[in-house]
Amino acid sequence: MKSIINEETTTLLNALKALVQAESGSSKKSDELEGNIIKIAVKAFLLVENKNLKGSDFLKADQPLRTAFNLLVKVFNGRRRAKRERVIEALEKVEKELKEAERVIVELLSPWISTKNMMRLTSVFSTVGNLKFLETIFYDDSIEDELEKLIDAMDYYTQFHYH
């Protein structure tokens, strides 16, 4: 498992889990999200290990994910100064980019994973990739620390380019 999920990904996953728990009020929902992400990551890892897919195939999802992460970092850094409607417009763009990343990953994995695992994948994106969730976490001061950890992990991700 350590070879699949590095320290930065663990930080991102832990922060995301804390935000989902705080936003939903449910540790069950956050545990389910974490489990779904890990199960899909393991499936994807095994598909690459077994040479059904290439690691480079996943780069198609990197571009919209990277765009979403960059935009989230900018929104986080400017959300207190910007008008709320401008922040919402930016978060709508993030939602669109995350939907594109989901589409690419679904297209890539659909021949290889079960319907149950496909539902896990769509559950992850519908939980964290929607405007309501994004808006809630960006304006809830009680989860500022968790949000900052998530943003730091996203910012770190965007510093590296995978080709």
CSV table of N, CA and C in Angstrom, one decimal:
chain,number,residue,atom,x,y,z
A,1,MET,N,0.8,-1.2,0.0
A,1,MET,CA,0.0,0.0,0.0
A,1,MET,C,0.9,1.3,0.0
A,2,LYS,N,2.0,1.2,0.7
A,2,LYS,CA,2.9,2.4,0.7
A,2,LYS,C,3.4,2.8,-0.7
A,3,SER,N,3.5,1.8,-1.6
A,3,SER,CA,4.0,2.1,-2.9
A,3,SER,C,2.9,2.8,-3.7
A,4,ILE,N,1.7,2.7,-3.3
A,4,ILE,CA,0.6,3.3,-4.1
A,4,ILE,C,0.3,4.7,-3.6
A,5,ILE,N,0.3,4.8,-2.2
A,5,ILE,CA,-0.1,6.1,-1.7
A,5,ILE,C,1.2,6.7,-0.9
A,6,ASN,N,1.7,7.8,-1.5
A,6,ASN,CA,2.9,8.4,-0.9
A,6,ASN,C,2.4,9.4,0.2
A,7,GLU,N,3.4,10.0,0.9
A,7,GLU,CA,3.1,10.9,2.0
A,7,GLU,C,2.2,12.1,1.6
A,8,GLU,N,2.5,12.7,0.5
A,8,GLU,CA,1.7,13.8,0.0
A,8,GLU,C,0.2,13.4,-0.2
A,9,THR,N,0.1,12.3,-0.9
A,9,THR,CA,-1.3,11.8,-1.1
A,9,THR,C,-2.0,11.5,0.2
A,10,THR,N,-1.3,10.9,1.1
A,10,THR,CA,-1.9,10.6,2.4
A,10,THR,C,-2.3,11.9,3.1
A,11,THR,N,-1.5,12.9,3.0
A,11,THR,CA,-1.9,14.2,3.6
A,11,THR,C,-3.1,14.8,2.9
A,12,LEU,N,-3.2,14.7,1.6
A,12,LEU,CA,-4.4,15.2,0.9
A,12,LEU,C,-5.6,14.4,1.3
A,13,LEU,N,-5.4,13.1,1.3
A,13,LEU,CA,-6.6,12.2,1.7
A,13,LEU,C,-7.1,12.4,3.1
A,14,ASN,N,-6.2,12.6,4.0
A,14,ASN,CA,-6.5,12.9,5.4
A,14,ASN,C,-7.3,14.2,5.6
A,15,ALA,N,-6.8,15.2,4.8
A,15,ALA,CA,-7.4,16.6,4.9
A,15,ALA,C,-8.8,16.5,4.2
A,16,LEU,N,-8.9,15.8,3.1
A,16,LEU,CA,-10.2,15.6,2.5
A,16,LEU,C,-11.2,14.9,3.3
A,17,LYS,N,-10.7,13.9,4.0
A,17,LYS,CA,-11.6,13.1,4.9
A,17,LYS,C,-12.1,14.0,6.0
A,18,ALA,N,-11.2,14.8,6.6
A,18,ALA,CA,-11.6,15.7,7.7
A,18,ALA,C,-12.6,16.7,7.3
A,19,LEU,N,-12.4,17.2,6.0
A,19,LEU,CA,-13.4,18.2,5.5
A,19,LEU,C,-14.8,17.6,5.2
A,20,VAL,N,-14.8,16.3,4.7
A,20,VAL,CA,-16.0,15.7,4.4
A,20,VAL,C,-16.7,15.4,5.8
A,21,GLN,N,-16.0,15.0,6.8
A,21,GLN,CA,-16.6,14.7,8.1
A,21,GLN,C,-17.2,16.0,8.7
A,22,ALA,N,-16.4,17.1,8.6
A,22,ALA,CA,-16.9,18.4,9.1
A,22,ALA,C,-18.1,18.9,8.4
A,23,GLU,N,-18.0,18.8,7.1
A,23,GLU,CA,-19.1,19.3,6.2
A,23,GLU,C,-20.4,18.5,6.4
A,24,SER,N,-20.3,17.1,6.4
A,24,SER,CA,-21.4,16.3,6.5
A,24,SER,C,-21.9,16.0,7.9
A,25,GLY,N,-20.9,16.1,8.9
A,25,GLY,CA,-21.2,15.7,10.3
A,25,GLY,C,-21.2,14.2,10.5
A,26,SER,N,-20.7,13.5,9.5
A,26,SER,CA,-20.7,12.1,9.6
A,26,SER,C,-19.3,11.4,9.4
A,27,SER,N,-18.8,10.8,10.4
A,27,SER,CA,-17.6,10.1,10.3
A,27,SER,C,-17.7,8.9,9.3
A,28,LYS,N,-18.9,8.3,9.3
A,28,LYS,CA,-19.2,7.2,8.4
A,28,LYS,C,-19.0,7.6,7.0
A,29,LYS,N,-19.5,8.8,6.6
A,29,LYS,CA,-19.4,9.2,5.2
A,29,LYS,C,-18.0,9.5,4.9
A,30,SER,N,-17.2,10.1,5.8
A,30,SER,CA,-15.8,10.3,5.5
A,30,SER,C,-15.0,9.0,5.5
A,31,ASP,N,-15.3,8.1,6.3
A,31,ASP,CA,-14.6,6.8,6.2
A,31,ASP,C,-14.9,6.1,4.9
A,32,GLU,N,-16.2,6.2,4.5
A,32,GLU,CA,-16.6,5.6,3.2
A,32,GLU,C,-15.9,6.2,2.1
A,33,LEU,N,-15.7,7.5,2.1
A,33,LEU,CA,-15.0,8.2,1.0
A,33,LEU,C,-13.6,7.7,1.0
A,34,GLU,N,-12.9,7.7,2.1
A,34,GLU,CA,-11.5,7.2,2.2
A,34,GLU,C,-11.4,5.8,1.6
A,35,GLY,N,-12.3,4.9,2.1
A,35,GLY,CA,-12.3,3.5,1.6
A,35,GLY,C,-12.5,3.5,0.1
A,36,ASN,N,-13.4,4.2,-0.4
A,36,ASN,CA,-13.7,4.2,-1.9
A,36,ASN,C,-12.4,4.7,-2.7
A,37,ILE,N,-11.8,5.8,-2.2
A,37,ILE,CA,-10.6,6.3,-2.9
A,37,ILE,C,-9.5,5.2,-2.8
A,38,ILE,N,-9.3,4.6,-1.7
A,38,ILE,CA,-8.2,3.6,-1.6
A,38,ILE,C,-8.5,2.4,-2.5
A,39,LYS,N,-9.8,1.9,-2.5
A,39,LYS,CA,-10.1,0.8,-3.3
A,39,LYS,C,-9.9,1.1,-4.8
A,40,ILE,N,-10.3,2.3,-5.2
A,40,ILE,CA,-10.1,2.6,-6.6
A,40,ILE,C,-8.6,2.8,-7.0
A,41,ALA,N,-7.9,3.4,-6.1
A,41,ALA,CA,-6.4,3.5,-6.3
A,41,ALA,C,-5.7,2.2,-6.4
A,42,VAL,N,-6.1,1.2,-5.5
A,42,VAL,CA,-5.6,-0.1,-5.6
A,42,VAL,C,-5.9,-0.8,-6.9
A,43,LYS,N,-7.2,-0.7,-7.3
A,43,LYS,CA,-7.6,-1.2,-8.6
A,43,LYS,C,-6.8,-0.6,-9.8
A,44,ALA,N,-6.6,0.7,-9.8
A,44,ALA,CA,-5.8,1.4,-10.8
A,44,ALA,C,-4.4,0.9,-10.8
A,45,PHE,N,-3.8,0.8,-9.6
A,45,PHE,CA,-2.4,0.4,-9.4
A,45,PHE,C,-2.3,-1.0,-10.0
A,46,LEU,N,-3.2,-1.9,-9.7
A,46,LEU,CA,-3.1,-3.3,-10.2
A,46,LEU,C,-3.2,-3.4,-11.7
A,47,LEU,N,-4.1,-2.5,-12.2
A,47,LEU,CA,-4.2,-2.5,-13.7
A,47,LEU,C,-2.9,-2.1,-14.4
A,48,VAL,N,-2.2,-1.2,-13.8
A,48,VAL,CA,-0.9,-0.8,-14.3
A,48,VAL,C,0.1,-1.9,-14.1
A,49,GLU,N,0.1,-2.4,-12.9
A,49,GLU,CA,1.1,-3.5,-12.5
A,49,GLU,C,0.9,-4.7,-13.5
A,50,ASN,N,-0.3,-5.0,-13.8
A,50,ASN,CA,-0.6,-6.2,-14.6
A,50,ASN,C,-0.6,-5.8,-16.1
A,51,LYS,N,-0.2,-4.6,-16.4
A,51,LYS,CA,0.0,-4.1,-17.8
A,51,LYS,C,-1.3,-4.1,-18.6
A,52,ASN,N,-2.5,-3.9,-17.9
A,52,ASN,CA,-3.7,-3.7,-18.6
A,52,ASN,C,-3.8,-2.3,-19.0
A,53,LEU,N,-3.3,-1.4,-18.2
A,53,LEU,CA,-3.2,0.0,-18.5
A,53,LEU,C,-1.8,0.5,-18.3
A,54,LYS,N,-1.4,1.6,-18.9
A,54,LYS,CA,-0.1,2.2,-18.6
A,54,LYS,C,-0.3,3.4,-17.6
A,55,GLY,N,0.7,3.7,-16.8
A,55,GLY,CA,0.6,4.8,-15.9
A,55,GLY,C,0.3,6.1,-16.7
A,56,SER,N,0.9,6.2,-17.8
A,56,SER,CA,0.7,7.4,-18.7
A,56,SER,C,-0.7,7.6,-19.1
A,57,ASP,N,-1.5,6.5,-19.2
A,57,ASP,CA,-2.9,6.6,-19.5
A,57,ASP,C,-3.6,7.6,-18.6
A,58,PHE,N,-3.2,7.6,-17.3
A,58,PHE,CA,-3.9,8.4,-16.3
A,58,PHE,C,-3.5,9.9,-16.5
A,59,LEU,N,-2.5,10.2,-17.3
A,59,LEU,CA,-2.2,11.6,-17.5
A,59,LEU,C,-3.3,12.4,-18.2
A,60,LYS,N,-4.2,11.7,-18.8
A,60,LYS,CA,-5.4,12.4,-19.4
A,60,LYS,C,-6.2,13.0,-18.4
A,61,ALA,N,-6.3,12.5,-17.2
A,61,ALA,CA,-7.0,13.0,-16.1
A,61,ALA,C,-6.2,14.1,-15.3
A,62,ASP,N,-4.9,14.1,-15.5
A,62,ASP,CA,-4.0,15.0,-14.8
A,62,ASP,C,-4.3,16.5,-15.2
A,63,GLN,N,-4.6,16.7,-16.4
A,63,GLN,CA,-4.8,18.1,-16.8
A,63,GLN,C,-6.0,18.8,-16.2
A,64,PRO,N,-7.2,18.2,-16.2
A,64,PRO,CA,-8.3,18.8,-15.5
A,64,PRO,C,-8.1,18.8,-14.0
A,65,LEU,N,-7.5,17.8,-13.5
A,65,LEU,CA,-7.3,17.8,-12.0
A,65,LEU,C,-6.3,18.9,-11.6
A,66,ARG,N,-5.2,19.0,-12.4
A,66,ARG,CA,-4.2,20.1,-12.1
A,66,ARG,C,-4.9,21.5,-12.3
A,67,THR,N,-5.7,21.7,-13.3
A,67,THR,CA,-6.4,22.9,-13.4
A,67,THR,C,-7.3,23.2,-12.2
A,68,ALA,N,-8.0,22.2,-11.8
A,68,ALA,CA,-8.9,22.4,-10.6
A,68,ALA,C,-8.1,22.7,-9.4
A,69,PHE,N,-7.0,22.0,-9.2
A,69,PHE,CA,-6.2,22.2,-8.0
A,69,PHE,C,-5.6,23.6,-8.0
A,70,ASN,N,-5.1,24.1,-9.2
A,70,ASN,CA,-4.5,25.4,-9.3
A,70,ASN,C,-5.5,26.5,-9.0
A,71,LEU,N,-6.7,26.3,-9.5
A,71,LEU,CA,-7.8,27.2,-9.3
A,71,LEU,C,-8.2,27.2,-7.8
A,72,LEU,N,-8.3,26.1,-7.2
A,72,LEU,CA,-8.6,26.0,-5.8
A,72,LEU,C,-7.6,26.7,-4.9
A,73,VAL,N,-6.3,26.6,-5.2
A,73,VAL,CA,-5.3,27.3,-4.5
A,73,VAL,C,-5.5,28.8,-4.6
A,74,LYS,N,-5.8,29.3,-5.9
A,74,LYS,CA,-6.0,30.7,-6.1
A,74,LYS,C,-7.2,31.2,-5.3
A,75,VAL,N,-8.3,30.4,-5.4
A,75,VAL,CA,-9.5,30.8,-4.7
A,75,VAL,C,-9.3,30.9,-3.2
A,76,PHE,N,-8.6,29.9,-2.6
A,76,PHE,CA,-8.3,29.9,-1.2
A,76,PHE,C,-7.5,31.1,-0.8
A,77,ASN,N,-6.5,31.5,-1.6
A,77,ASN,CA,-5.6,32.6,-1.3
A,77,ASN,C,-6.4,33.9,-1.4
A,78,GLY,N,-7.4,34.0,-2.2
A,78,GLY,CA,-8.1,35.3,-2.5
A,78,GLY,C,-9.5,35.3,-2.0
A,79,ARG,N,-10.0,34.3,-1.3
A,79,ARG,CA,-11.4,34.2,-1.0
A,79,ARG,C,-11.9,35.3,0.0
A,80,ARG,N,-11.0,35.8,0.8
A,80,ARG,CA,-11.4,36.8,1.8
A,80,ARG,C,-11.5,38.2,1.2
A,81,ARG,N,-10.7,38.4,0.1
A,81,ARG,CA,-10.7,39.7,-0.6
A,81,ARG,C,-11.7,39.8,-1.7
A,82,ALA,N,-12.0,38.7,-2.4
A,82,ALA,CA,-12.9,38.7,-3.5
A,82,ALA,C,-14.4,38.7,-3.1
A,83,LYS,N,-15.2,39.2,-4.0
A,83,LYS,CA,-16.6,39.1,-3.8
A,83,LYS,C,-17.1,37.6,-3.8
A,84,ARG,N,-18.1,37.3,-3.0
A,84,ARG,CA,-18.5,35.9,-2.9
A,84,ARG,C,-18.9,35.4,-4.3
A,85,GLU,N,-19.6,36.2,-5.1
A,85,GLU,CA,-20.1,35.7,-6.4
A,85,GLU,C,-18.9,35.3,-7.3
A,86,ARG,N,-17.8,36.1,-7.2
A,86,ARG,CA,-16.6,35.7,-8.0
A,86,ARG,C,-16.0,34.4,-7.5
A,87,VAL,N,-16.0,34.2,-6.2
A,87,VAL,CA,-15.5,32.9,-5.7
A,87,VAL,C,-16.4,31.8,-6.2
A,88,ILE,N,-17.7,32.0,-6.2
A,88,ILE,CA,-18.6,31.0,-6.6
A,88,ILE,C,-18.4,30.6,-8.1
A,89,GLU,N,-18.2,31.7,-8.9
A,89,GLU,CA,-17.9,31.5,-10.3
A,89,GLU,C,-16.6,30.6,-10.5
A,90,ALA,N,-15.6,30.9,-9.7
A,90,ALA,CA,-14.4,30.1,-9.8
A,90,ALA,C,-14.6,28.6,-9.3
A,91,LEU,N,-15.4,28.5,-8.3
A,91,LEU,CA,-15.7,27.1,-7.8
A,91,LEU,C,-16.5,26.4,-8.8
A,92,GLU,N,-17.4,27.0,-9.6
A,92,GLU,CA,-18.1,26.4,-10.6
A,92,GLU,C,-17.2,25.9,-11.7
A,93,LYS,N,-16.1,26.6,-12.0
A,93,LYS,CA,-15.1,26.1,-12.9
A,93,LYS,C,-14.4,24.9,-12.4
A,94,VAL,N,-14.1,24.9,-11.1
A,94,VAL,CA,-13.5,23.8,-10.4
A,94,VAL,C,-14.3,22.6,-10.6
A,95,GLU,N,-15.6,22.8,-10.3
A,95,GLU,CA,-16.6,21.7,-10.4
A,95,GLU,C,-16.6,21.1,-11.8
A,96,LYS,N,-16.5,21.9,-12.8
A,96,LYS,CA,-16.5,21.5,-14.2
A,96,LYS,C,-15.2,20.7,-14.5
A,97,GLU,N,-14.1,21.2,-14.0
A,97,GLU,CA,-12.8,20.5,-14.3
A,97,GLU,C,-12.8,19.1,-13.6
A,98,LEU,N,-13.3,19.1,-12.4
A,98,LEU,CA,-13.4,17.8,-11.6
A,98,LEU,C,-14.3,16.8,-12.3
A,99,LYS,N,-15.4,17.3,-12.9
A,99,LYS,CA,-16.3,16.4,-13.7
A,99,LYS,C,-15.6,15.9,-14.9
A,100,GLU,N,-14.7,16.7,-15.5
A,100,GLU,CA,-13.9,16.2,-16.7
A,100,GLU,C,-12.9,15.2,-16.2
A,101,ALA,N,-12.3,15.4,-15.1
A,101,ALA,CA,-11.3,14.4,-14.6
A,101,ALA,C,-12.1,13.1,-14.3
A,102,GLU,N,-13.3,13.2,-13.7
A,102,GLU,CA,-14.1,12.0,-13.5
A,102,GLU,C,-14.4,11.3,-14.8
A,103,ARG,N,-14.8,12.0,-15.8
A,103,ARG,CA,-15.2,11.4,-17.1
A,103,ARG,C,-14.0,10.6,-17.7
A,104,VAL,N,-12.9,11.2,-17.6
A,104,VAL,CA,-11.7,10.6,-18.2
A,104,VAL,C,-11.4,9.3,-17.4
A,105,ILE,N,-11.4,9.4,-16.1
A,105,ILE,CA,-11.1,8.2,-15.2
A,105,ILE,C,-12.1,7.1,-15.4
A,106,VAL,N,-13.4,7.5,-15.5
A,106,VAL,CA,-14.5,6.5,-15.7
A,106,VAL,C,-14.2,5.8,-17.1
A,107,GLU,N,-14.0,6.6,-18.1
A,107,GLU,CA,-13.7,6.0,-19.4
A,107,GLU,C,-12.5,5.1,-19.4
A,108,LEU,N,-11.5,5.4,-18.7
A,108,LEU,CA,-10.3,4.6,-18.6
A,108,LEU,C,-10.5,3.3,-17.8
A,109,LEU,N,-11.2,3.4,-16.7
A,109,LEU,CA,-11.4,2.2,-15.9
A,109,LEU,C,-12.6,1.4,-16.2
A,110,SER,N,-13.6,1.9,-16.9
A,110,SER,CA,-14.8,1.2,-17.1
A,110,SER,C,-14.7,-0.2,-17.7
A,111,PRO,N,-13.8,-0.5,-18.6
A,111,PRO,CA,-13.6,-1.8,-19.1
A,111,PRO,C,-13.1,-2.8,-18.1
A,112,TRP,N,-12.5,-2.3,-17.0
A,112,TRP,CA,-11.7,-3.1,-16.1
A,112,TRP,C,-12.3,-3.3,-14.7
A,113,ILE,N,-13.2,-2.4,-14.3
A,113,ILE,CA,-13.7,-2.5,-12.9
A,113,ILE,C,-15.2,-2.8,-12.9
A,114,SER,N,-15.6,-3.4,-11.8
A,114,SER,CA,-17.0,-3.8,-11.6
A,114,SER,C,-17.9,-2.6,-11.5
A,115,THR,N,-19.2,-2.8,-11.6
A,115,THR,CA,-20.2,-1.8,-11.5
A,115,THR,C,-20.1,-1.2,-10.0
A,116,LYS,N,-19.9,-2.0,-9.1
A,116,LYS,CA,-19.8,-1.6,-7.7
A,116,LYS,C,-18.6,-0.6,-7.5
A,117,ASN,N,-17.5,-0.9,-8.1
A,117,ASN,CA,-16.3,0.0,-8.1
A,117,ASN,C,-16.5,1.2,-8.9
A,118,MET,N,-17.3,1.1,-9.9
A,118,MET,CA,-17.6,2.3,-10.7
A,118,MET,C,-18.5,3.3,-9.9
A,119,MET,N,-19.4,2.7,-9.1
A,119,MET,CA,-20.3,3.5,-8.2
A,119,MET,C,-19.4,4.1,-7.1
A,120,ARG,N,-18.4,3.4,-6.7
A,120,ARG,CA,-17.5,4.0,-5.7
A,120,ARG,C,-16.8,5.3,-6.3
A,121,LEU,N,-16.3,5.1,-7.5
A,121,LEU,CA,-15.7,6.2,-8.2
A,121,LEU,C,-16.6,7.5,-8.4
A,122,THR,N,-17.8,7.2,-8.8
A,122,THR,CA,-18.7,8.3,-9.0
A,122,THR,C,-19.2,8.9,-7.7
A,123,SER,N,-19.2,8.1,-6.6
A,123,SER,CA,-19.5,8.6,-5.3
A,123,SER,C,-18.5,9.6,-4.8
A,124,VAL,N,-17.2,9.2,-5.0
A,124,VAL,CA,-16.1,10.1,-4.6
A,124,VAL,C,-16.3,11.5,-5.3
A,125,PHE,N,-16.4,11.5,-6.6
A,125,PHE,CA,-16.5,12.8,-7.3
A,125,PHE,C,-17.8,13.5,-6.9
A,126,SER,N,-18.9,12.8,-6.7
A,126,SER,CA,-20.1,13.5,-6.4
A,126,SER,C,-20.1,14.1,-5.0
A,127,THR,N,-19.3,13.5,-4.1
A,127,THR,CA,-19.1,14.0,-2.8
A,127,THR,C,-18.3,15.3,-2.7
A,128,VAL,N,-17.1,15.2,-3.3
A,128,VAL,CA,-16.1,16.3,-3.2
A,128,VAL,C,-16.0,17.2,-4.4
A,129,GLY,N,-16.6,16.8,-5.5
A,129,GLY,CA,-16.5,17.6,-6.7
A,129,GLY,C,-17.7,18.4,-7.0
A,130,ASN,N,-18.5,18.8,-6.1
A,130,ASN,CA,-19.7,19.5,-6.4
A,130,ASN,C,-19.7,20.9,-5.7
A,131,LEU,N,-20.4,21.8,-6.3
A,131,LEU,CA,-20.3,23.2,-5.9
A,131,LEU,C,-20.7,23.4,-4.4
A,132,LYS,N,-21.8,22.7,-4.0
A,132,LYS,CA,-22.3,22.9,-2.6
A,132,LYS,C,-21.2,22.5,-1.6
A,133,PHE,N,-20.5,21.4,-1.8
A,133,PHE,CA,-19.4,21.0,-0.9
A,133,PHE,C,-18.3,22.0,-0.9
A,134,LEU,N,-17.9,22.4,-2.1
A,134,LEU,CA,-16.8,23.4,-2.3
A,134,LEU,C,-17.1,24.7,-1.6
A,135,GLU,N,-18.3,25.2,-1.8
A,135,GLU,CA,-18.7,26.5,-1.2
A,135,GLU,C,-18.7,26.3,0.3
A,136,THR,N,-19.3,25.2,0.8
A,136,THR,CA,-19.3,25.0,2.3
A,136,THR,C,-18.0,25.0,2.9
A,137,ILE,N,-17.0,24.3,2.3
A,137,ILE,CA,-15.7,24.2,3.0
A,137,ILE,C,-14.9,25.5,2.8
A,138,PHE,N,-15.2,26.3,1.8
A,138,PHE,CA,-14.4,27.5,1.7
A,138,PHE,C,-14.9,28.6,2.6
A,139,TYR,N,-16.1,28.5,3.1
A,139,TYR,CA,-16.7,29.5,4.0
A,139,TYR,C,-17.0,29.1,5.4
A,140,ASP,N,-16.5,27.9,5.8
A,140,ASP,CA,-16.7,27.5,7.2
A,140,ASP,C,-15.4,27.6,7.9
A,141,ASP,N,-15.4,28.7,8.8
A,141,ASP,CA,-14.1,29.0,9.5
A,141,ASP,C,-13.7,27.9,10.5
A,142,SER,N,-14.7,27.0,10.9
A,142,SER,CA,-14.3,26.0,11.8
A,142,SER,C,-13.5,24.9,11.2
A,143,ILE,N,-13.4,24.8,9.9
A,143,ILE,CA,-12.5,23.8,9.3
A,143,ILE,C,-11.4,24.4,8.5
A,144,GLU,N,-11.0,25.6,8.8
A,144,GLU,CA,-10.0,26.3,8.2
A,144,GLU,C,-8.7,25.6,8.1
A,145,ASP,N,-8.3,24.9,9.2
A,145,ASP,CA,-7.0,24.2,9.3
A,145,ASP,C,-7.0,23.0,8.3
A,146,GLU,N,-8.1,22.3,8.3
A,146,GLU,CA,-8.2,21.1,7.4
A,146,GLU,C,-8.2,21.6,5.9
A,147,LEU,N,-8.9,22.7,5.6
A,147,LEU,CA,-8.9,23.2,4.3
A,147,LEU,C,-7.5,23.7,3.9
A,148,GLU,N,-6.8,24.3,4.8
A,148,GLU,CA,-5.4,24.8,4.5
A,148,GLU,C,-4.5,23.6,4.2
A,149,LYS,N,-4.6,22.5,4.9
A,149,LYS,CA,-3.8,21.3,4.7
A,149,LYS,C,-4.2,20.7,3.3
A,150,LEU,N,-5.4,20.7,2.9
A,150,LEU,CA,-5.8,20.2,1.6
A,150,LEU,C,-5.3,21.1,0.5
A,151,ILE,N,-5.4,22.4,0.7
A,151,ILE,CA,-4.9,23.3,-0.3
A,151,ILE,C,-3.3,23.2,-0.4
A,152,ASP,N,-2.6,23.0,0.7
A,152,ASP,CA,-1.2,22.8,0.6
A,152,ASP,C,-0.8,21.6,-0.1
A,153,ALA,N,-1.6,20.5,0.1
A,153,ALA,CA,-1.3,19.3,-0.6
A,153,ALA,C,-1.6,19.4,-2.1
A,154,MET,N,-2.7,20.1,-2.5
A,154,MET,CA,-3.0,20.4,-3.9
A,154,MET,C,-1.9,21.3,-4.5
A,155,ASP,N,-1.5,22.3,-3.8
A,155,ASP,CA,-0.4,23.1,-4.3
A,155,ASP,C,0.9,22.3,-4.5
A,156,TYR,N,1.2,21.5,-3.6
A,156,TYR,CA,2.4,20.6,-3.8
A,156,TYR,C,2.2,19.8,-5.0
A,157,TYR,N,1.1,19.2,-5.2
A,157,TYR,CA,0.8,18.3,-6.4
A,157,TYR,C,1.1,19.1,-7.7
A,158,THR,N,0.6,20.3,-7.7
A,158,THR,CA,0.8,21.1,-9.0
A,158,THR,C,2.2,21.6,-9.3
A,159,GLN,N,3.1,21.4,-8.3
A,159,GLN,CA,4.5,21.8,-8.5
A,159,GLN,C,5.2,20.8,-9.4
A,160,PHE,N,4.7,19.6,-9.5
A,160,PHE,CA,5.4,18.6,-10.3
A,160,PHE,C,4.6,18.3,-11.5
A,161,HIS,N,5.3,18.0,-12.6
A,161,HIS,CA,4.7,17.6,-13.9
A,161,HIS,C,5.1,16.2,-14.2
A,162,TYR,N,4.0,15.5,-14.6
A,162,TYR,CA,4.2,14.1,-14.9
A,162,TYR,C,4.0,14.0,-16.5
A,163,HIS,N,5.0,13.4,-17.1
A,163,HIS,CA,4.9,13.2,-18.6
A,163,HIS,C,4.9,11.8,-19.0
